[in-house]
Short mmCIF file of C-alpha atoms in Angstrom, two decimals:
data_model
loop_
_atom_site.label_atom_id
_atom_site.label_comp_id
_atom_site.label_asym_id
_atom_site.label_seq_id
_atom_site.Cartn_x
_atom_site.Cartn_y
_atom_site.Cartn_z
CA UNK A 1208 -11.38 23.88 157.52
CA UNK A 1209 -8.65 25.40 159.69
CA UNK A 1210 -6.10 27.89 158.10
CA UNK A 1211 -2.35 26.89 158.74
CA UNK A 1212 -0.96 30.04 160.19
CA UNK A 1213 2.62 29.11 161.01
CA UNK A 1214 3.46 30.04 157.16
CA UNK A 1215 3.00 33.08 155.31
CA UNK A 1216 0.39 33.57 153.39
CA UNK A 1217 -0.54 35.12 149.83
CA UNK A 1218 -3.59 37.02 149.60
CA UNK A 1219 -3.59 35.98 146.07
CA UNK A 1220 -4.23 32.38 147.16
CA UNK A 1221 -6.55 33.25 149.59
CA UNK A 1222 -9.10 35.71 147.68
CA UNK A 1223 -9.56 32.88 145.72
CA UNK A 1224 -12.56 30.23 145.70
CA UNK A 1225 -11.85 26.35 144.76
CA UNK A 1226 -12.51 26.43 141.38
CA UNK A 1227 -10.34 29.48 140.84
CA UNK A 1228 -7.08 27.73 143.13
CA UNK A 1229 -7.92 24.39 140.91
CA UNK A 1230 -7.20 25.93 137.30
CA UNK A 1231 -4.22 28.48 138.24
CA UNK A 1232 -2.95 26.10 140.42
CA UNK A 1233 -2.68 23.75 137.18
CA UNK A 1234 -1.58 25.99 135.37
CA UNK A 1235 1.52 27.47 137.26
CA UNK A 1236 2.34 23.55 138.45
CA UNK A 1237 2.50 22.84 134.57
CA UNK A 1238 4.49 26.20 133.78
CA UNK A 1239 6.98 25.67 136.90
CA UNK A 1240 7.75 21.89 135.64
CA UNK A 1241 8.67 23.09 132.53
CA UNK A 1242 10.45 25.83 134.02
CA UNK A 1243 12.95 23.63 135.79
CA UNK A 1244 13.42 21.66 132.49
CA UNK A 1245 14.04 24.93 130.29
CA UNK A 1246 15.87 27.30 132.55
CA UNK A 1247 15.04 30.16 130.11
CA UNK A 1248 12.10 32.15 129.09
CA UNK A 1249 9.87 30.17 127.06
CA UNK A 1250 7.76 32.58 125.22
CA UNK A 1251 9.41 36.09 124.50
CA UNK A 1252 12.93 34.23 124.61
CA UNK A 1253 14.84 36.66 122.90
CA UNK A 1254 14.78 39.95 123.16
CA UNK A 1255 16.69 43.38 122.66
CA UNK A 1256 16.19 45.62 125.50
CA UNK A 1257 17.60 49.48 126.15
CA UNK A 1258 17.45 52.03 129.06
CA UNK A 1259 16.67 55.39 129.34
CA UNK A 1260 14.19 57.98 130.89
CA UNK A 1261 10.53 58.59 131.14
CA UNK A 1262 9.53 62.70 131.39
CA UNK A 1263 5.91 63.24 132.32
CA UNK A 1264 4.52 66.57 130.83
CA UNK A 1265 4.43 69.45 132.98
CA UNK A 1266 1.46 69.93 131.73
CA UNK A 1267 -1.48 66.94 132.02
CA UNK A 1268 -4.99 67.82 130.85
CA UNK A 1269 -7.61 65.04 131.87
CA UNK A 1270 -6.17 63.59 135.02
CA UNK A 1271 -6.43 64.20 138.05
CA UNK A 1272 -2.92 64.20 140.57
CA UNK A 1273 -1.53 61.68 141.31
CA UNK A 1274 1.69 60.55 142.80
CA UNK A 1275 3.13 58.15 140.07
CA UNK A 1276 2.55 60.40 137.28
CA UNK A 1277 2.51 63.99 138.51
CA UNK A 1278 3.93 66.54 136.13
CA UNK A 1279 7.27 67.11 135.99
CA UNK A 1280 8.51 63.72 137.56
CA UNK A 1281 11.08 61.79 135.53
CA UNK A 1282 12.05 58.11 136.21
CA UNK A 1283 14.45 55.66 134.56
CA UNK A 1284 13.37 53.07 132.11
CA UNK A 1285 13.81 49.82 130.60
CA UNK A 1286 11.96 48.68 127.42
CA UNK A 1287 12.37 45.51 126.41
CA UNK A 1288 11.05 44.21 122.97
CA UNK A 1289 10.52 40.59 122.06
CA UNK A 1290 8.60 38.57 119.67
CA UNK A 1291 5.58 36.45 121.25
CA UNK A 1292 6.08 33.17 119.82
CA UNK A 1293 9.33 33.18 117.11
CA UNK A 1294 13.02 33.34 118.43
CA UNK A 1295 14.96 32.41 115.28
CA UNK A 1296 13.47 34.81 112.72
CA UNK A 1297 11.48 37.97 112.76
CA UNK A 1298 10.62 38.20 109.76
CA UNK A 1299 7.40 35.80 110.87
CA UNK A 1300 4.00 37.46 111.49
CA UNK A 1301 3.88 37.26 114.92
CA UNK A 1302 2.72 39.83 117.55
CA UNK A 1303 5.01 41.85 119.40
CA UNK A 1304 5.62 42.80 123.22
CA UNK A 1305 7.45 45.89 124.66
CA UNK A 1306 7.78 45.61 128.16
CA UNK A 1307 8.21 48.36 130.56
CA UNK A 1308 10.29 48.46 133.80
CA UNK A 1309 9.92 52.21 135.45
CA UNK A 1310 12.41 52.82 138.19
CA UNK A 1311 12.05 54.34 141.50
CA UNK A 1312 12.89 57.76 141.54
CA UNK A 1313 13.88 57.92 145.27
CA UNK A 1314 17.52 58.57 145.31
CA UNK A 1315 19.98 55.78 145.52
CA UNK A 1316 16.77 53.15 144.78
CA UNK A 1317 17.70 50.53 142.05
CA UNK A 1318 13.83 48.93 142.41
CA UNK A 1319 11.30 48.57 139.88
CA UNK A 1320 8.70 50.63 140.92
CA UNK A 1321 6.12 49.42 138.08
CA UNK A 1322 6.56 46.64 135.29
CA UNK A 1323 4.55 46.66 132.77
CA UNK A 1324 3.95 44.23 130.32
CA UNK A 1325 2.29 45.51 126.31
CA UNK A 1326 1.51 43.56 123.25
CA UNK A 1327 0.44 44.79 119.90
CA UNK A 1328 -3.02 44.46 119.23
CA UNK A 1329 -5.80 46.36 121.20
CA UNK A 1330 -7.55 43.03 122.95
CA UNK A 1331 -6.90 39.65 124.21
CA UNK A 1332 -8.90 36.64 123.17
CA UNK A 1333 -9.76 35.33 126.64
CA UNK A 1334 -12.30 37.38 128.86
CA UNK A 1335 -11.44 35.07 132.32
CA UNK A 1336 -8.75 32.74 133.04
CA UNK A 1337 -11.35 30.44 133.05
CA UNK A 1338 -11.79 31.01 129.22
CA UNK A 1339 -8.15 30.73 129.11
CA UNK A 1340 -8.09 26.97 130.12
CA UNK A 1341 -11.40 25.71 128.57
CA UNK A 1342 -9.98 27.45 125.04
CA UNK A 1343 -6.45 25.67 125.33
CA UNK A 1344 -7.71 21.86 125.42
CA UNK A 1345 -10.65 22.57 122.80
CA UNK A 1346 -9.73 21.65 119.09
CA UNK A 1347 -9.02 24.40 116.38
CA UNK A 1348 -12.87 23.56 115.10
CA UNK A 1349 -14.58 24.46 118.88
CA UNK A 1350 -12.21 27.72 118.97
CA UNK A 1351 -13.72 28.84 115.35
CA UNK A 1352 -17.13 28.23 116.51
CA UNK A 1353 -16.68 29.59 119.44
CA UNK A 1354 -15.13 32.89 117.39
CA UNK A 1355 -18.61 32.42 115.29
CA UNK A 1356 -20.55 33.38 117.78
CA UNK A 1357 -18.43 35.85 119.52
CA UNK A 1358 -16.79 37.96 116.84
CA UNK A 1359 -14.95 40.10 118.45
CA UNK A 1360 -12.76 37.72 119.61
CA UNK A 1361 -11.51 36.92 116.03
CA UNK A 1362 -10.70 40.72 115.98
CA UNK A 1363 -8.55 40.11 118.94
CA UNK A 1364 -6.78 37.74 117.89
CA UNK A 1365 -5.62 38.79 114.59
CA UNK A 1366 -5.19 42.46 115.36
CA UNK A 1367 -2.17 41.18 117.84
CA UNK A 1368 -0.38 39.77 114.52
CA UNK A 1369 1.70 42.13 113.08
CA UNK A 1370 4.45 42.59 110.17
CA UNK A 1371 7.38 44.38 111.39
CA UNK A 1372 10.40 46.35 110.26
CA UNK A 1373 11.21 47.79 113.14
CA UNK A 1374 10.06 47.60 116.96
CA UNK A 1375 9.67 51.05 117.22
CA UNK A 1376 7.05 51.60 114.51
CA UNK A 1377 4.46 49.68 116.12
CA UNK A 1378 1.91 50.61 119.10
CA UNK A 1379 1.65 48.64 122.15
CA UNK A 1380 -1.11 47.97 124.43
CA UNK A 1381 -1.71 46.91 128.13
CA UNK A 1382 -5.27 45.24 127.12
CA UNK A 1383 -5.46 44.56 131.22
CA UNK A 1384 -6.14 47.34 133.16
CA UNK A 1385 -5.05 48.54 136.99
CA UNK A 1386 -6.55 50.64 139.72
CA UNK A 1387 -5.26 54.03 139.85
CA UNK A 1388 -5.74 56.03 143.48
CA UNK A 1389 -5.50 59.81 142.92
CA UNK A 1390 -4.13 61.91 145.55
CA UNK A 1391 -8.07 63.22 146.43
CA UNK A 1392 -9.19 59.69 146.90
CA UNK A 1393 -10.63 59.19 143.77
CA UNK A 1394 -10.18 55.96 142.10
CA UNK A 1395 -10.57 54.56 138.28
CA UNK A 1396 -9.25 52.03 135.86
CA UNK A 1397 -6.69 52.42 133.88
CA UNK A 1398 -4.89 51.14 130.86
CA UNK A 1399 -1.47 51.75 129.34
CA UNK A 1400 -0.36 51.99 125.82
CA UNK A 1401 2.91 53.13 124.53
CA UNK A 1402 3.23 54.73 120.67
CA UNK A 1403 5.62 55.91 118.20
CA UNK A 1404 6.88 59.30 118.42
CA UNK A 1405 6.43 59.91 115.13
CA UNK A 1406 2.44 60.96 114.66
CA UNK A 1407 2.54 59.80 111.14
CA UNK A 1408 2.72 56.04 112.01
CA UNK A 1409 -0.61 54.56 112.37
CA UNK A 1410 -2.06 52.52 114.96
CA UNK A 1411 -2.22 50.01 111.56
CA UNK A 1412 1.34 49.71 111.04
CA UNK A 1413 2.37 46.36 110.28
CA UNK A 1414 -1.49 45.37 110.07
CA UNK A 1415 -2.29 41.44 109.30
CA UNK A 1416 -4.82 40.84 107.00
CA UNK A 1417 -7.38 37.93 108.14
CA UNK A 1418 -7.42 34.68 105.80
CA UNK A 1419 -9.39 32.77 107.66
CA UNK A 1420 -11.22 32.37 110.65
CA UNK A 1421 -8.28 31.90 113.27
CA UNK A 1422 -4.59 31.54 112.53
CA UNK A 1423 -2.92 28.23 111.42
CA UNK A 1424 -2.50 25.85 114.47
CA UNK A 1425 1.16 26.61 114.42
CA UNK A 1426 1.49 30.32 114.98
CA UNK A 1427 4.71 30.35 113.17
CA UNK A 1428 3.49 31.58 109.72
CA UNK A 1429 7.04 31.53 107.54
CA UNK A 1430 8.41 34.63 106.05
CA UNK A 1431 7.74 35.40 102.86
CA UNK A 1432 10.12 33.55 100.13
CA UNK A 1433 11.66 36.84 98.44
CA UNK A 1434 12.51 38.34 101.83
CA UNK A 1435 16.28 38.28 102.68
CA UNK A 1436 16.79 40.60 105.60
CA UNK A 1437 18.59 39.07 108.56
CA UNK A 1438 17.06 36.49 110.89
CA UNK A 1439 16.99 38.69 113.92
CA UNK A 1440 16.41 42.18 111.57
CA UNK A 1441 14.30 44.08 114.28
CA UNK A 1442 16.97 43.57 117.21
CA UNK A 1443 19.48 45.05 115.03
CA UNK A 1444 17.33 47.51 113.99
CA UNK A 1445 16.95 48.52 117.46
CA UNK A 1446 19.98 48.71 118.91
CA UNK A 1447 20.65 50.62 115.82
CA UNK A 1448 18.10 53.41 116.53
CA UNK A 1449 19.47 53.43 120.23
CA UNK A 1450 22.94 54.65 118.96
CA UNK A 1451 21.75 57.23 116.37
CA UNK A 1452 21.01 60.72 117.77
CA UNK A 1453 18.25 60.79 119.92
CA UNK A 1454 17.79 57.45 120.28
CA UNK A 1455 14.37 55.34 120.48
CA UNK A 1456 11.76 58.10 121.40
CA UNK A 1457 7.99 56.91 122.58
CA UNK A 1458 4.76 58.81 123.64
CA UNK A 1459 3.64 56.88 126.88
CA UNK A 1460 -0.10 57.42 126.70
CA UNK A 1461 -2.83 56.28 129.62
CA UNK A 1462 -6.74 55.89 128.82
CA UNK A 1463 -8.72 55.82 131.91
CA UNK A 1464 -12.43 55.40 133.18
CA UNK A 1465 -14.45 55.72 136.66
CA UNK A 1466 -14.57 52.40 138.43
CA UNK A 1467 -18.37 51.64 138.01
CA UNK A 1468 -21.02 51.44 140.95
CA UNK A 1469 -22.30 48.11 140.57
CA UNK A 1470 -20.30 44.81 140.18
CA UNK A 1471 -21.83 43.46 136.64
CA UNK A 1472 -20.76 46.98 134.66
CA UNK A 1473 -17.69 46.79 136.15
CA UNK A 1474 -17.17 43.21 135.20
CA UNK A 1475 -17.40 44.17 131.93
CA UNK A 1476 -15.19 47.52 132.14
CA UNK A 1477 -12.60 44.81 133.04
CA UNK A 1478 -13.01 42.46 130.16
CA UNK A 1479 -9.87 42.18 127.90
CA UNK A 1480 -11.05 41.19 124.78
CA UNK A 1481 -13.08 44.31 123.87
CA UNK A 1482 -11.50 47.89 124.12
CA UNK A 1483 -12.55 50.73 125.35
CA UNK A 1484 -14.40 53.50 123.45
CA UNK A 1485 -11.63 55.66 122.52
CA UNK A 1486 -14.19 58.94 121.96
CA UNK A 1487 -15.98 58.04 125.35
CA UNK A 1488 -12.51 57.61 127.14
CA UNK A 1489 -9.68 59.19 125.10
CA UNK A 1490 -5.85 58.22 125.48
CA UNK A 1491 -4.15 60.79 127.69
CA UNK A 1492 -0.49 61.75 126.57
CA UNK A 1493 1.27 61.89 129.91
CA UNK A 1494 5.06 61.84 128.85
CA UNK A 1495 7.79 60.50 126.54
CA UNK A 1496 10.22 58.22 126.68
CA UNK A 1497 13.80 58.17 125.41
CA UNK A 1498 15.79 55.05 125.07
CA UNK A 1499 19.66 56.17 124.84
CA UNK A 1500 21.50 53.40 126.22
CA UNK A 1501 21.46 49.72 124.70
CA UNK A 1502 21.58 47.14 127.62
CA UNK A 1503 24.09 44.02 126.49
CA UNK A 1504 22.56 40.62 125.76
CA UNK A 1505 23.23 39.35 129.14
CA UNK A 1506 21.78 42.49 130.59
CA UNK A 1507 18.71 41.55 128.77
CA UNK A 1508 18.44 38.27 128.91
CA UNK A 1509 18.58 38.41 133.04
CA UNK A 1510 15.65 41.31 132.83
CA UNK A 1511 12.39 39.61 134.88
CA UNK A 1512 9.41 41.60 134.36
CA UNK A 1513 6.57 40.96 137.22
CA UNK A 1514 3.06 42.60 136.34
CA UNK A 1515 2.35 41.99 140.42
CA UNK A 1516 4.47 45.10 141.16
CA UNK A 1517 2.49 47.51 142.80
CA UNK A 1518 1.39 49.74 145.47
CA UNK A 1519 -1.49 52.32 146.80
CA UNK A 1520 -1.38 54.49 143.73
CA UNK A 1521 -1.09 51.32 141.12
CA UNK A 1522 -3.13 48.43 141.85
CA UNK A 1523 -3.60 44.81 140.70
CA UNK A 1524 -7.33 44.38 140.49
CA UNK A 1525 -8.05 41.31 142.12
CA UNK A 1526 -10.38 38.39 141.51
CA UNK A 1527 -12.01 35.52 143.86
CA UNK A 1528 -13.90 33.87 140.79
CA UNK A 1529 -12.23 32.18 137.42
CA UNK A 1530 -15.65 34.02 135.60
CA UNK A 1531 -14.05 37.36 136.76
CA UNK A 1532 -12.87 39.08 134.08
CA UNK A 1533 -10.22 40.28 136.49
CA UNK A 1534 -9.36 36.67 137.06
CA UNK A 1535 -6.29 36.63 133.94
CA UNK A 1536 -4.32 39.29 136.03
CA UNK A 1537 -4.76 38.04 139.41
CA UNK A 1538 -4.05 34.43 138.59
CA UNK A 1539 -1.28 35.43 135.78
CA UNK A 1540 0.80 37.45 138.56
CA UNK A 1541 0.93 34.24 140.98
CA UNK A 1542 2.31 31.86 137.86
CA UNK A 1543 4.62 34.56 137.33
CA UNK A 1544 6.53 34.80 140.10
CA UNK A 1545 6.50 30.84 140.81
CA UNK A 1546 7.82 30.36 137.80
CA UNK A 1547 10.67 32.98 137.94
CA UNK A 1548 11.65 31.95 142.04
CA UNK A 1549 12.49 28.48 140.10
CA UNK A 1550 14.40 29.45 137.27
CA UNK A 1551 16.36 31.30 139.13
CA UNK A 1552 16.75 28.32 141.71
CA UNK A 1553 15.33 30.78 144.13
CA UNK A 1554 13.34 29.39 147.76
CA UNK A 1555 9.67 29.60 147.19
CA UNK A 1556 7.38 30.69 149.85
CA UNK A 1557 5.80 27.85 151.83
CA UNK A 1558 2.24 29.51 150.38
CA UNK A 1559 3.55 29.07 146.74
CA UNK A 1560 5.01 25.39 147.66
CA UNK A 1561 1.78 23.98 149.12
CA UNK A 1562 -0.39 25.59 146.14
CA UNK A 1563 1.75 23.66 143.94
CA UNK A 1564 1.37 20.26 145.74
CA UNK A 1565 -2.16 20.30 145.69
CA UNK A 1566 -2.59 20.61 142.09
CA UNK A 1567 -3.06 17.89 140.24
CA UNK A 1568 0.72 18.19 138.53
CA UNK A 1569 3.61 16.54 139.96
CA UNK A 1570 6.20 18.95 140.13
CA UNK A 1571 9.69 17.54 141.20
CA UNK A 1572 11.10 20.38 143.07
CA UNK A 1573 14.68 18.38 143.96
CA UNK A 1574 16.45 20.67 142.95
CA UNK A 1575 15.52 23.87 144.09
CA UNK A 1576 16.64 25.08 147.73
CA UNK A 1577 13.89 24.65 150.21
CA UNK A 1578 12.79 20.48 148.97
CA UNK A 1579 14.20 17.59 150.08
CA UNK A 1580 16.11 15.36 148.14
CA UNK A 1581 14.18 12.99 145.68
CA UNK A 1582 14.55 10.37 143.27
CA UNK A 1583 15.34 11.71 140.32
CA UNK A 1584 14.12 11.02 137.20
CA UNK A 1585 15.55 10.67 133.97
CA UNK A 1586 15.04 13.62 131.74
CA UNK A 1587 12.54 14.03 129.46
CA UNK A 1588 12.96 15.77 125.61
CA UNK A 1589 11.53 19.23 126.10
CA UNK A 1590 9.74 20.75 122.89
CA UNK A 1591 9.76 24.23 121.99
CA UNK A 1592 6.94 23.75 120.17
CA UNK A 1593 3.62 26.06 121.18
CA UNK A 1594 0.86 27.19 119.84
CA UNK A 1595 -0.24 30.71 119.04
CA UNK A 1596 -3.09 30.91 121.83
CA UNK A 1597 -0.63 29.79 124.45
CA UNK A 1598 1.89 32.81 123.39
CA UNK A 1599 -0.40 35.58 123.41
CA UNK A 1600 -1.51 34.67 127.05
CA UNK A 1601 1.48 34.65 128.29
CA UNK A 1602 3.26 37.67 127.67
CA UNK A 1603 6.83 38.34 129.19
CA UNK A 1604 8.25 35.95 130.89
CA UNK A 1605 6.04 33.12 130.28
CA UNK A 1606 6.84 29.43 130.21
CA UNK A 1607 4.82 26.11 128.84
CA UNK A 1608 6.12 22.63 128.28
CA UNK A 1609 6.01 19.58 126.21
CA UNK A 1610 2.13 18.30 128.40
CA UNK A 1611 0.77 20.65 129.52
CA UNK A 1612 -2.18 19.73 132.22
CA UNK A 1613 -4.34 22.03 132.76
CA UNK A 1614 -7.40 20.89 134.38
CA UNK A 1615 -7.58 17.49 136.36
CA UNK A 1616 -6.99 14.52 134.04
CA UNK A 1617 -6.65 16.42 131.33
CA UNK A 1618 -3.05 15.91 129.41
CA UNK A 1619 -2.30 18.50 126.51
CA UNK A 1620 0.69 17.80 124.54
CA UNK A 1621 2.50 21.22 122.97
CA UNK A 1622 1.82 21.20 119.24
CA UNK A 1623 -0.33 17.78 119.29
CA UNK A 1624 -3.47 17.49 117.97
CA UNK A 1625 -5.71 19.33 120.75
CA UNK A 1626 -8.89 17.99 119.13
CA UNK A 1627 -8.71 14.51 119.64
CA UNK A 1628 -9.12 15.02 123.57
CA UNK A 1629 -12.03 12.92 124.37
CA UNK A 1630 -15.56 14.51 124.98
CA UNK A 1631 -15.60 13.33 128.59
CA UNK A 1632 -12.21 15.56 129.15
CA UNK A 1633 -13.98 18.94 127.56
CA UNK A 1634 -17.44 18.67 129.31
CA UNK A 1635 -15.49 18.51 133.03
CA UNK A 1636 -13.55 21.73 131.89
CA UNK A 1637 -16.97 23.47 131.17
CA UNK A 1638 -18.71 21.54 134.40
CA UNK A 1639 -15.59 23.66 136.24
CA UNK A 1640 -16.08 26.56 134.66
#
C-alpha cells in the first residue's frame, strides 16, 4: 500500500488497524448523515449551561505537580447539564451529563484548554468500541444474556439512571480515563468526577431501582402520573441556583492510578464498565467550582464540547485495536469532531473526507463547503426516536439517525425491532470483532 502524503493526516486514522477504521468509520459515516439531516445535537439536545471559575486547593495531598492542576491556579468554567436521552420532560428517569469546558488561563486566551464530558453512574456498559457495535444490532434478548453472564454490566447500566430534582444534587463521572504527565516525568491514569458541595448528598441520590434485567427498549420511562412539576423542572432549577447567593458550587475530585507495566493489566485498568477500587485508589479533592453566571439559551445551545482536547500534561489514550478497551475514546473523539465540522457546515479535513468515503455509508456531503455539487435527493423523515444504549454512548454532542449502519450490510432502524436482524448479519459483526 502507498500512503497519500499530499493531504494531512490524522494520527487517529492512522494508529488504527482495518477492523478498527471499518466499525468507527461506520459509525461516524452514519452519525455525520444524520447530522446534515438534524442540524442540532441529537442526544443531550437541550441543555442549561452556566459559567464561572474553577480554584484548585492550595493545598493537594496525593498528587504529584503538575501543570494543569497545580495549587493555587484558577481557570474559567463552563458546565453544561443535559439529559441523555429526554428533551421534552425531565421528570423521566434518565441519566444525566454535566459537561465541563476549563478555559485557558493564559491572559487574553478565549480557548478551551480541556473539555470534559461526565455522566451519572460510575461505569459504561461497553468495554471496546467493538462491544459498542456488536451490542447495538443484537436484540434486547442477546443483550440480557449477554448481561447474564457478565453482571457487572447490568450494574452499569442501571446505576447511570437516575431520578432528579435538581442537576446539582447528583455526582458525575468521567468512566473513561486520560494520561496525566507530572512535571517529574511520571505518568498515570486518571479519571474525573465532579460532586455536590454539599457532603450530605450521597453518591445514591436520585438512585434507580432495577426491575428487570435491562431497561425497557425505549429508554424513555414516563414520569410518574401524580407528578406535576414543570416539563423542563431541572433547567429552571438551575438557572435558579445560579442567581441565588453563591451560586452552583461543586467539589471537582480526580482518582488516579500508575499506568501498569505490562499491556494485559493495563488493558484492564482502562476498561469502562468496571470502576476503580475506591480504597485502593481514593478520589483526590483538587478544587471547587462556582457557577455564578447563567449563559443564555443561545449561548448554550452553540456550546461544542470535544473530549479530543488535549496536550502533554492531559492525554487521549489511544488505541490501534477495536478489542482495546481504549478503543471507545480514541474512536469516539474522531466521530466527534466529524460530526460537529458538518453541523456547523464547516470544511472537513481531506483525512476525515476520505475515511468517510470508504465506509460502507453513503454520505451526501453536497452541501457542505469542500464537495462538489451532487444530485440531490429528496429528503427523508428523520426520527428522534433512540434507544437507551445508543444515548449513554454517546454523551455530549452526539448524533444518530433514523438507519443507522453500523457494520457492512447491516441496516439498523432507530426504535425498530433490533432482533429480527437475520443471524447471518450478527455472526459477521462477531467474525469482525
Amino acid at each position: 500500500m502507498i500512503k497519500n502524503t499530499m493531504h494531512s493526516l490524522d494520527d487517529r486514522i492512522e494508529e488504527m488497524d482495518m477492523k478498527y477504521k471499518k466499525i468507527v468509520g461506520n459509525l461516524a459515516a452514519n452519525l455525520a448523515a444524520t447530522t446534515l439531516k438534524v442540524k442540532s445535537r441529537y442526544f443531550h439536545r437541550i441543555g442549561v449551561s452556566g459559567k464561572g471559575q474553577l480554584k484548585i486547593y492550595d493545598n493537594i495531598e496525593g498528587l504529584p505537580c503538575h501543570k494543569i492542576f497545580n495549587p493555587g491556579k484558577c481557570y474559567t468554567v463552563i458546565v453544561r447539564h443535559s439529559n441523555s436521552l429526554s428533551a421534552d420532560d425531565d421528570a423521566r428517569i434518565d441519566a444525566r451529563g454535566a459537561a465541563i469546558r476549563i478555559l485557558s488561563d493564559e491572559i487574553g486566551a478565549t480557548s478551551p484548554l480541556l473539555d470534559l464530558t461526565l455522566k451519572t453512574g460510575k461505569a459504561f456498559y461497553a468495554r471496546t468500541i467493538a462491544d459498542f457495535a456488536t451490542w447495538l444490532v443484537c436484540g434486547l434478548a442477546a443483550r440480557e444474556e449477554h448481561v447474564k453472564r457478565v453482571p457487572h454490566v447490568h450494574d452499569a447500566v442501571w446505576m447511570s439512571l437516575r431520578h432528579a430534582d435538581s442537576y446539582a444534587e447528583l455526582h458525575y463521572y468521567s468512566n473513561i480515563c486520560r494520561l496525566f504527565r507530572f512535571t517529574d516525568g511520571q505518568e498515570m491514569y486518571v479519571k474525573f468526577k465532579l460532586r455536590p458541595y454539599d457532603e450530605n448528598i450521597s453518591e445514591d441520590s436520585g438512585k434507580v431501582e432495577p426491575v428487570g434485567i435491562l431497561p425497557p427498549e425505549t429508554g424513555a420511562i414516563p414520569r410518574d402520573d401524580k407528578d406535576t412539576r414543570p416539563l423542563l423542572f431541572l433547567a429552571q432549577d438551575f438557572q435558579n441556583r445560579v442567581n441565588s447567593p453563591g451560586g452552583v458550587r461543586y467539589i471537582f475530585q480526580l482518582q488516579v492510578r500508575p499506568v501498569p507495566q505490562d499491556e494485559a493489566t493495563r488493558d484492564i485498568a482502562l476498561d469502562c464498565t468496571k470502576p476503580w477500587s475506591e480504597s485502593e485508589f481514593p478520589y483526590i479533592n483538587i478544587g471547587e467550582i462556582t457557577i455564578d453566571q447563567n449563559l443564555s439559551k443561545e449561548e448554550s445551545e452553540t456550546l461544542e464540547f470535544n473530549p479530543y482536547l488535549r496536550c502533554r500534561e492531559i492525554d487521549v489514550i489511544p488505541a490501534s485495536s477495536c478489542n482495546q478497551s481504549a478503543s471507545i475514546d480514541h474512536g469516539r473523539s474522531l466521530i466527534y469532531e466529524i460530526c460537529q465540522h458538518l453541523r456547523n457546515r464547516e470544511p472537513l479535513p481531506e483525512s476525515w473526507r476520505i475515511f468517510l468515503e470508504q465506509s460502507d455509508v453513503k454520505v451526501d456531503l453536497s452541501g457542505c463547503p469542500m464537495a462538489a455539487a451532487l444530485e440531490k435527493k429528496p429528503e427523508e423523515r428523520v426520527t428522534l426516536a433512540r434507544n437507551w444504549h445508543q444515548t449513554l454512548w454517546i454523551g455530549e454532542g452526539g448524533y444518530v439517525g433514523s438507519r443507522s449502519v453500523v457494520m457492512p450490510g447491516v441496516i439498523v432502524e432507530s426504535g425498530g425491532n433490533l432482533s429480527a436482524l437475520s443471524i447471518a448479519m450478527k455472526e459477521e459483526i462477531v467474525k469482525s470483532r
